[in-house]
PDB file of C-alpha atoms in Angstrom:
ATOM      1  CA  MET W   4      14.585   3.277  21.082  1.00 47.00           C
ATOM      2  CA  PRO W   5      13.134   4.484  23.922  1.00 50.00           C
ATOM      3  CA  THR W   6       9.657   4.705  25.021  1.00 56.00           C
ATOM      4  CA  TYR W   7       7.475   7.796  25.134  1.00 56.00           C
ATOM      5  CA  TYR W   8       9.004   8.490  28.766  1.00 61.00           C
ATOM      6  CA  GLU W   9      12.295   7.777  28.069  1.00 65.00           C
ATOM      7  CA  GLY W  10      12.262  10.680  25.052  1.00 65.00           C
ATOM      8  CA  ALA W  11      11.634  10.634  21.427  1.00 69.00           C
ATOM      9  CA  VAL W  12      14.332   8.685  19.549  1.00 71.00           C
ATOM     10  CA  GLY W  13      14.052  11.524  16.822  1.00 71.00           C
ATOM     11  CA  SER W  14      11.761  13.264  14.822  1.00 81.00           C
ATOM     12  CA  VAL W  15      11.531  14.222  11.190  1.00 87.00           C
ATOM     13  CA  ARG W  16       9.805  17.483  10.144  1.00 91.00           C
ATOM     14  CA  THR W  17       7.931  16.789   6.490  1.00 92.00           C
ATOM     15  CA  ALA W  18       5.618  17.384   4.525  1.00 93.00           C
ATOM     16  CA  VAL W  19       3.908  15.232   1.645  1.00 94.00           C
ATOM     17  CA  THR W  20       3.635  15.557  -1.934  1.00 94.00           C
ATOM     18  CA  ARG W  21       0.591  14.689  -3.743  1.00 95.00           C
ATOM     19  CA  GLU W  22       3.086  11.952  -5.787  1.00 95.00           C
ATOM     20  CA  GLU W  23       4.376  10.346  -2.163  1.00 95.00           C
ATOM     21  CA  TYR W  24       0.843  10.550  -1.273  1.00 95.00           C
ATOM     22  CA  ILE W  25      -0.629   8.272  -4.458  1.00 94.00           C
ATOM     23  CA  GLU W  26       2.365   6.221  -4.332  1.00 93.00           C
ATOM     24  CA  ALA W  27       1.375   5.656  -1.207  1.00 93.00           C
ATOM     25  CA  TRP W  28      -2.399   4.930  -1.381  1.00 92.00           C
ATOM     26  CA  ARG W  29      -1.152   2.554  -4.123  1.00 90.00           C
ATOM     27  CA  LEU W  30       1.135   0.803  -1.628  1.00 90.00           C
ATOM     28  CA  ASP W  31      -1.733   0.128   0.744  1.00 90.00           C
ATOM     29  CA  GLN W  32      -4.195  -0.865  -1.601  1.00 89.00           C
ATOM     30  CA  GLU W  33      -1.580  -3.485  -2.805  1.00 85.00           C
ATOM     31  CA  GLN W  34      -1.331  -4.677   0.836  1.00 85.00           C
ATOM     32  CA  ASN W  35      -4.652  -4.497   2.323  1.00 82.00           C
ATOM     33  CA  GLY W  36      -6.560  -3.354  -0.307  1.00 80.00           C
ATOM     34  CA  ARG W  37      -8.699  -4.379  -3.931  1.00 80.00           C
ATOM     35  CA  MET W  38      -4.829  -4.744  -5.357  1.00 79.00           C
ATOM     36  CA  LYS W  39      -3.519  -7.094  -2.895  1.00 81.00           C
ATOM     37  CA  LYS W  40      -1.898 -10.206  -4.715  1.00 81.00           C
ATOM     38  CA  LEU W  41      -3.028  -8.363  -8.162  1.00 78.00           C
ATOM     39  CA  GLU W  42      -0.098 -10.155  -9.954  1.00 83.00           C
ATOM     40  CA  ILE W  43      -1.573 -14.014  -9.239  1.00 85.00           C
ATOM     41  CA  LYS W  44      -4.771 -12.658 -10.387  1.00 86.00           C
ATOM     42  CA  LYS W  45      -3.337 -11.412 -13.189  1.00 84.00           C
ATOM     43  CA  LEU W  46      -1.486 -14.619 -13.902  1.00 86.00           C
ATOM     44  CA  THR W  47      -4.654 -17.073 -12.490  1.00 87.00           C
ATOM     45  CA  VAL W  48      -7.312 -15.257 -15.101  1.00 86.00           C
ATOM     46  CA  PHE W  49      -4.499 -15.302 -17.923  1.00 86.00           C
ATOM     47  CA  LEU W  50      -4.114 -18.878 -17.702  1.00 87.00           C
ATOM     48  CA  LEU W  51      -8.059 -19.726 -17.271  1.00 86.00           C
ATOM     49  CA  LEU W  52      -8.166 -17.561 -20.240  1.00 84.00           C
ATOM     50  CA  GLY W  53      -5.553 -19.989 -22.338  1.00 85.00           C
ATOM     51  CA  LEU W  54      -7.286 -22.887 -20.633  1.00 84.00           C
ATOM     52  CA  VAL W  55     -10.838 -22.246 -22.396  1.00 82.00           C
ATOM     53  CA  LEU W  56      -9.449 -21.176 -25.497  1.00 81.00           C
ATOM     54  CA  PHE W  57      -7.064 -24.182 -25.716  1.00 83.00           C
ATOM     55  CA  ALA W  58      -9.279 -26.616 -23.739  1.00 82.00           C
ATOM     56  CA  VAL W  59     -12.555 -26.122 -23.387  1.00 82.00           C
ATOM     57  CA  LEU W  60     -13.645 -24.505 -27.000  1.00 80.00           C
ATOM     58  CA  PRO W  61     -12.288 -27.426 -29.144  1.00 82.00           C
ATOM     59  CA  LEU W  62     -14.219 -30.196 -26.311  1.00 81.00           C
ATOM     60  CA  TYR W  63     -17.124 -28.650 -26.076  1.00 81.00           C
ATOM     61  CA  ALA W  64     -17.115 -28.045 -29.967  1.00 80.00           C
ATOM     62  CA  ARG W  65     -17.254 -31.764 -30.249  1.00 81.00           C
ATOM     63  CA  PHE W  66     -20.314 -32.133 -28.295  1.00 82.00           C
ATOM     64  CA  PHE W  67     -22.475 -29.002 -28.969  1.00 80.00           C
ATOM     65  CA  THR W  68     -23.226 -26.886 -31.941  1.00 80.00           C
ATOM     66  CA  THR W  69     -23.193 -23.942 -30.071  1.00 80.00           C
ATOM     67  CA  GLN W  70     -19.869 -22.361 -28.732  1.00 81.00           C
ATOM     68  CA  LEU W  71     -21.801 -19.696 -27.097  1.00 82.00           C
ATOM     69  CA  ALA W  72     -20.499 -20.855 -23.280  1.00 81.00           C
ATOM     70  CA  PRO W  73     -16.949 -21.373 -23.753  1.00 82.00           C
ATOM     71  CA  VAL W  74     -16.696 -18.163 -26.205  1.00 83.00           C
ATOM     72  CA  ALA W  75     -18.978 -15.923 -22.823  1.00 86.00           C
ATOM     73  CA  LEU W  76     -16.328 -17.559 -20.110  1.00 84.00           C
ATOM     74  CA  ALA W  77     -13.122 -16.172 -22.472  1.00 85.00           C
ATOM     75  CA  LEU W  78     -14.921 -13.048 -22.926  1.00 86.00           C
ATOM     76  CA  ALA W  79     -15.255 -12.741 -19.173  1.00 88.00           C
ATOM     77  CA  CYS W  80     -11.562 -13.755 -18.647  1.00 84.00           C
ATOM     78  CA  ALA W  81     -10.333 -11.231 -20.886  1.00 87.00           C
ATOM     79  CA  GLY W  82     -12.617  -8.300 -19.370  1.00 89.00           C
ATOM     80  CA  LEU W  83     -11.002  -9.878 -16.223  1.00 88.00           C
ATOM     81  CA  ASN W  84      -7.786  -8.822 -17.534  1.00 86.00           C
ATOM     82  CA  VAL W  85      -8.211  -5.774 -18.951  1.00 88.00           C
ATOM     83  CA  TYR W  86      -9.885  -5.021 -15.302  1.00 90.00           C
ATOM     84  CA  TYR W  87      -6.865  -6.081 -13.052  1.00 87.00           C
ATOM     85  CA  GLY W  88      -4.313  -4.877 -15.689  1.00 86.00           C
ATOM     86  CA  LEU W  89      -5.373  -1.257 -16.445  1.00 87.00           C
ATOM     87  CA  TYR W  90      -8.766  -0.473 -14.636  1.00 89.00           C
ATOM     88  CA  LEU W  91      -7.101  -1.355 -11.080  1.00 88.00           C
ATOM     89  CA  PRO W  92      -3.769   0.644 -11.318  1.00 87.00           C
ATOM     90  CA  ARG W  93      -5.333   3.438 -12.776  1.00 90.00           C
ATOM     91  CA  TRP W  94      -7.973   3.448 -10.296  1.00 90.00           C
ATOM     92  CA  ALA W  95      -5.743   3.581  -7.380  1.00 86.00           C
ATOM     93  CA  ALA W  96      -3.689   6.486  -8.806  1.00 87.00           C
ATOM     94  CA  GLY W  97      -7.148   7.894  -9.413  1.00 91.00           C
ATOM     95  CA  THR W  98      -8.742   7.964  -5.937  1.00 91.00           C
ATOM     96  CA  GLY W  99      -5.282   8.653  -4.346  1.00 91.00           C
ATOM     97  CA  GLY W 100      -4.971  12.093  -5.791  1.00 93.00           C
ATOM     98  CA  ARG W 101      -9.324  12.444  -5.065  1.00 95.00           C
ATOM     99  CA  CYS W 102      -8.149  12.232  -1.641  1.00 92.00           C
ATOM    100  CA  PHE W 103      -4.972  14.305  -0.907  1.00 94.00           C
ATOM    101  CA  ASP W 104      -7.079  17.268  -3.440  1.00 94.00           C
ATOM    102  CA  SER W 105      -9.897  16.807  -1.421  1.00 94.00           C
ATOM    103  CA  ASN W 106      -7.944  16.517   2.316  1.00 90.00           C
ATOM    104  CA  CYS W 107      -6.160  20.069   2.320  1.00 88.00           C
ATOM    105  CA  LEU W 108      -4.397  19.136   5.781  1.00 87.00           C
ATOM    106  CA  LEU W 109      -2.258  15.967   3.614  1.00 90.00           C
ATOM    107  CA  GLY W 110      -0.406  18.861   2.221  1.00 90.00           C
ATOM    108  CA  GLN W 111       0.853  20.285   5.255  1.00 93.00           C
ATOM    109  CA  PRO W 112       4.259  20.365   6.707  1.00 95.00           C
ATOM    110  CA  PHE W 113       4.455  18.119  10.074  1.00 94.00           C
ATOM    111  CA  GLU W 114       6.272  16.725  12.504  1.00 94.00           C
ATOM    112  CA  VAL W 115       6.856  12.980  13.578  1.00 91.00           C
ATOM    113  CA  GLN W 116       8.369  12.199  16.853  1.00 90.00           C
ATOM    114  CA  LEU W 117       9.197   8.520  17.102  1.00 87.00           C
ATOM    115  CA  TYR W 118       8.876   6.476  20.318  1.00 88.00           C
ATOM    116  CA  ARG W 119      10.283   2.373  20.979  1.00 82.00           C
ATOM    117  CA  ASP W 120       6.371   1.950  20.858  1.00 83.00           C
ATOM    118  CA  SER W 121       4.592   4.803  19.603  1.00 87.00           C
ATOM    119  CA  TYR W 122       4.902   7.854  17.384  1.00 89.00           C
ATOM    120  CA  THR W 123       3.440  11.738  17.589  1.00 90.00           C
ATOM    121  CA  VAL W 124       2.684  13.199  14.724  1.00 91.00           C
ATOM    122  CA  LYS W 125       2.074  17.565  15.042  1.00 93.00           C
ATOM    123  CA  SER W 126       1.760  20.266  12.586  1.00 92.00           C
ATOM    124  CA  ASP W 127       0.203  23.512  12.908  1.00 92.00           C
ATOM    125  CA  VAL W 128      -3.335  22.323  12.807  1.00 90.00           C
ATOM    126  CA  GLU W 129      -3.567  18.839  14.498  1.00 89.00           C
ATOM    127  CA  GLN W 130      -1.620  16.942  16.769  1.00 91.00           C
ATOM    128  CA  TYR W 131      -2.446  12.819  17.428  1.00 89.00           C
ATOM    129  CA  THR W 132      -0.729   9.697  19.185  1.00 88.00           C
ATOM    130  CA  GLY W 133      -0.514   6.451  17.107  1.00 88.00           C
ATOM    131  CA  HIS W 134       0.971   3.133  18.807  1.00 88.00           C
ATOM    132  CA  TRP W 135       2.380   1.010  16.469  1.00 85.00           C
ATOM    133  CA  THR W 136       0.057  -2.083  17.430  1.00 86.00           C
ATOM    134  CA  ASP W 137      -2.522   0.235  15.326  1.00 89.00           C
ATOM    135  CA  ASN W 138      -1.071  -0.110  12.529  1.00 89.00           C
ATOM    136  CA  THR W 139      -1.914  -3.136   9.971  1.00 89.00           C
ATOM    137  CA  ALA W 140       1.405  -3.157   8.356  1.00 90.00           C
ATOM    138  CA  CYS W 141       4.618  -0.972   7.085  1.00 92.00           C
ATOM    139  CA  VAL W 142       5.417  -0.911   3.823  1.00 94.00           C
ATOM    140  CA  GLU W 143       8.847   0.266   2.694  1.00 95.00           C
ATOM    141  CA  SER W 144       9.878   1.441  -1.085  1.00 94.00           C
ATOM    142  CA  PRO W 145      12.200   3.172  -2.406  1.00 95.00           C
ATOM    143  CA  ARG W 146      10.721   6.430  -1.740  1.00 95.00           C
ATOM    144  CA  LEU W 147       8.718   6.103   1.411  1.00 95.00           C
ATOM    145  CA  PHE W 148       7.834   4.232   4.878  1.00 95.00           C
ATOM    146  CA  VAL W 149       4.440   3.638   4.398  1.00 94.00           C
ATOM    147  CA  LEU W 150       2.564   3.127   7.794  1.00 91.00           C
ATOM    148  CA  THR W 151      -1.391   1.175   6.860  1.00 90.00           C
ATOM    149  CA  GLY W 152      -4.750   1.513   8.742  1.00 84.00           C
ATOM    150  CA  GLY W 153      -4.174   3.525  11.300  1.00 74.00           C
ATOM    151  CA  TRP W 154      -6.020   4.642  14.104  1.00 73.00           C
ATOM    152  CA  ASP W 155      -6.455   8.494  13.713  1.00 73.00           C
ATOM    153  CA  ARG W 156      -4.971   8.445  10.032  1.00 77.00           C
ATOM    154  CA  ASN W 157      -5.329   4.952   7.570  1.00 84.00           C
ATOM    155  CA  LEU W 158      -1.864   6.424   6.258  1.00 90.00           C
ATOM    156  CA  LEU W 159       1.421   7.130   8.193  1.00 91.00           C
ATOM    157  CA  ILE W 160       3.863   8.831   4.885  1.00 93.00           C
ATOM    158  CA  LEU W 161       7.703   9.318   6.314  1.00 93.00           C
ATOM    159  CA  PRO W 162       9.259  10.396   2.510  1.00 95.00           C
ATOM    160  CA  LYS W 163      12.762   9.059   2.354  1.00 94.00           C
ATOM    161  CA  ARG W 164      14.145  12.808   1.412  1.00 94.00           C
ATOM    162  CA  SER W 165      13.226  13.776   4.715  1.00 91.00           C
ATOM    163  CA  LEU W 166      15.594  11.779   6.106  1.00 91.00           C
ATOM    164  CA  THR W 167      19.617  10.608   6.598  1.00 91.00           C
ATOM    165  CA  ASP W 168      20.829   7.265   5.385  1.00 93.00           C
ATOM    166  CA  GLN W 169      21.281   6.434   9.328  1.00 92.00           C
ATOM    167  CA  GLN W 170      17.628   7.522   9.992  1.00 90.00           C
ATOM    168  CA  VAL W 171      16.654   5.515   7.360  1.00 91.00           C
ATOM    169  CA  GLU W 172      18.583   2.437   8.907  1.00 92.00           C
ATOM    170  CA  GLN W 173      17.279   3.197  11.891  1.00 88.00           C
ATOM    171  CA  LEU W 174      13.812   3.182  10.594  1.00 88.00           C
ATOM    172  CA  ARG W 175      14.097  -0.011   8.913  1.00 91.00           C
ATOM    173  CA  GLU W 176      15.270  -1.715  11.663  1.00 89.00           C
ATOM    174  CA  HIS W 177      12.882  -0.682  14.034  1.00 86.00           C
ATOM    175  CA  PHE W 178      10.000  -1.236  11.602  1.00 90.00           C
ATOM    176  CA  GLU W 179      11.045  -5.398  10.762  1.00 90.00           C
ATOM    177  CA  ARG W 180      11.281  -5.768  14.715  1.00 87.00           C
ATOM    178  CA  THR W 181       7.995  -4.019  15.852  1.00 86.00           C
ATOM    179  CA  PHE W 182       5.820  -4.900  12.240  1.00 90.00           C
ATOM    180  CA  VAL W 183       7.635  -8.814  11.540  1.00 88.00           C
ATOM    181  CA  ARG W 184       5.905 -10.619   9.348  1.00 91.00           C
ATOM    182  CA  ARG W 185       3.596  -7.486   8.707  1.00 90.00           C
ATOM    183  CA  TYR W 186       6.847  -5.572   7.192  1.00 92.00           C
ATOM    184  CA  VAL W 187       6.811  -5.349   3.142  1.00 91.00           C
ATOM    185  CA  ARG W 188      10.172  -3.940   1.513  1.00 92.00           C
ATOM    186  CA  ARG W 189       9.182  -3.707  -2.120  1.00 88.00           C
ATOM    187  CA  LYS W 190      12.340  -2.987  -4.703  1.00 84.00           C
ATOM    188  CA  SER W 191       9.196  -0.751  -6.873  1.00 71.00           C
TER     189      SER W 191
END
């Protein structure tokens, strides 16, 4: 891909929908936020709950007359399972939706010019330039390319519906080369 001075490799004109922004917000939270390694957290809490119920509780009952401590620990584990399994995914969807609704610029049509080491985003009301090194990660889902942790905006979202198959492959190769370990390809 050429640099800024050699000209753009291509440009994409698109707009992000509310559903796409919510999905991008969730992907960002799974990569960098509260939902990072969520499956491991849920599995750990579930195994801890099983350990408390089937090992600690009977052992504790042999030596003590009250079982308040293991029951409290089991309830805490069950509460954490509800928190990780139900609350966090709903929180991510709700927060992403509220963020999109509160910022009228997020739904505006924009054009992204892509270069080897940078990008430029232009819309009717704003223009900004970023470098790939400003972003913390690139997450690809079946519907989106999401660049997280940018300097001017936390999320740069490129919906695949606005790209040709050739552009999708070209961007995938570029992001894999640019972000290396910080490039994540999600199946769902």
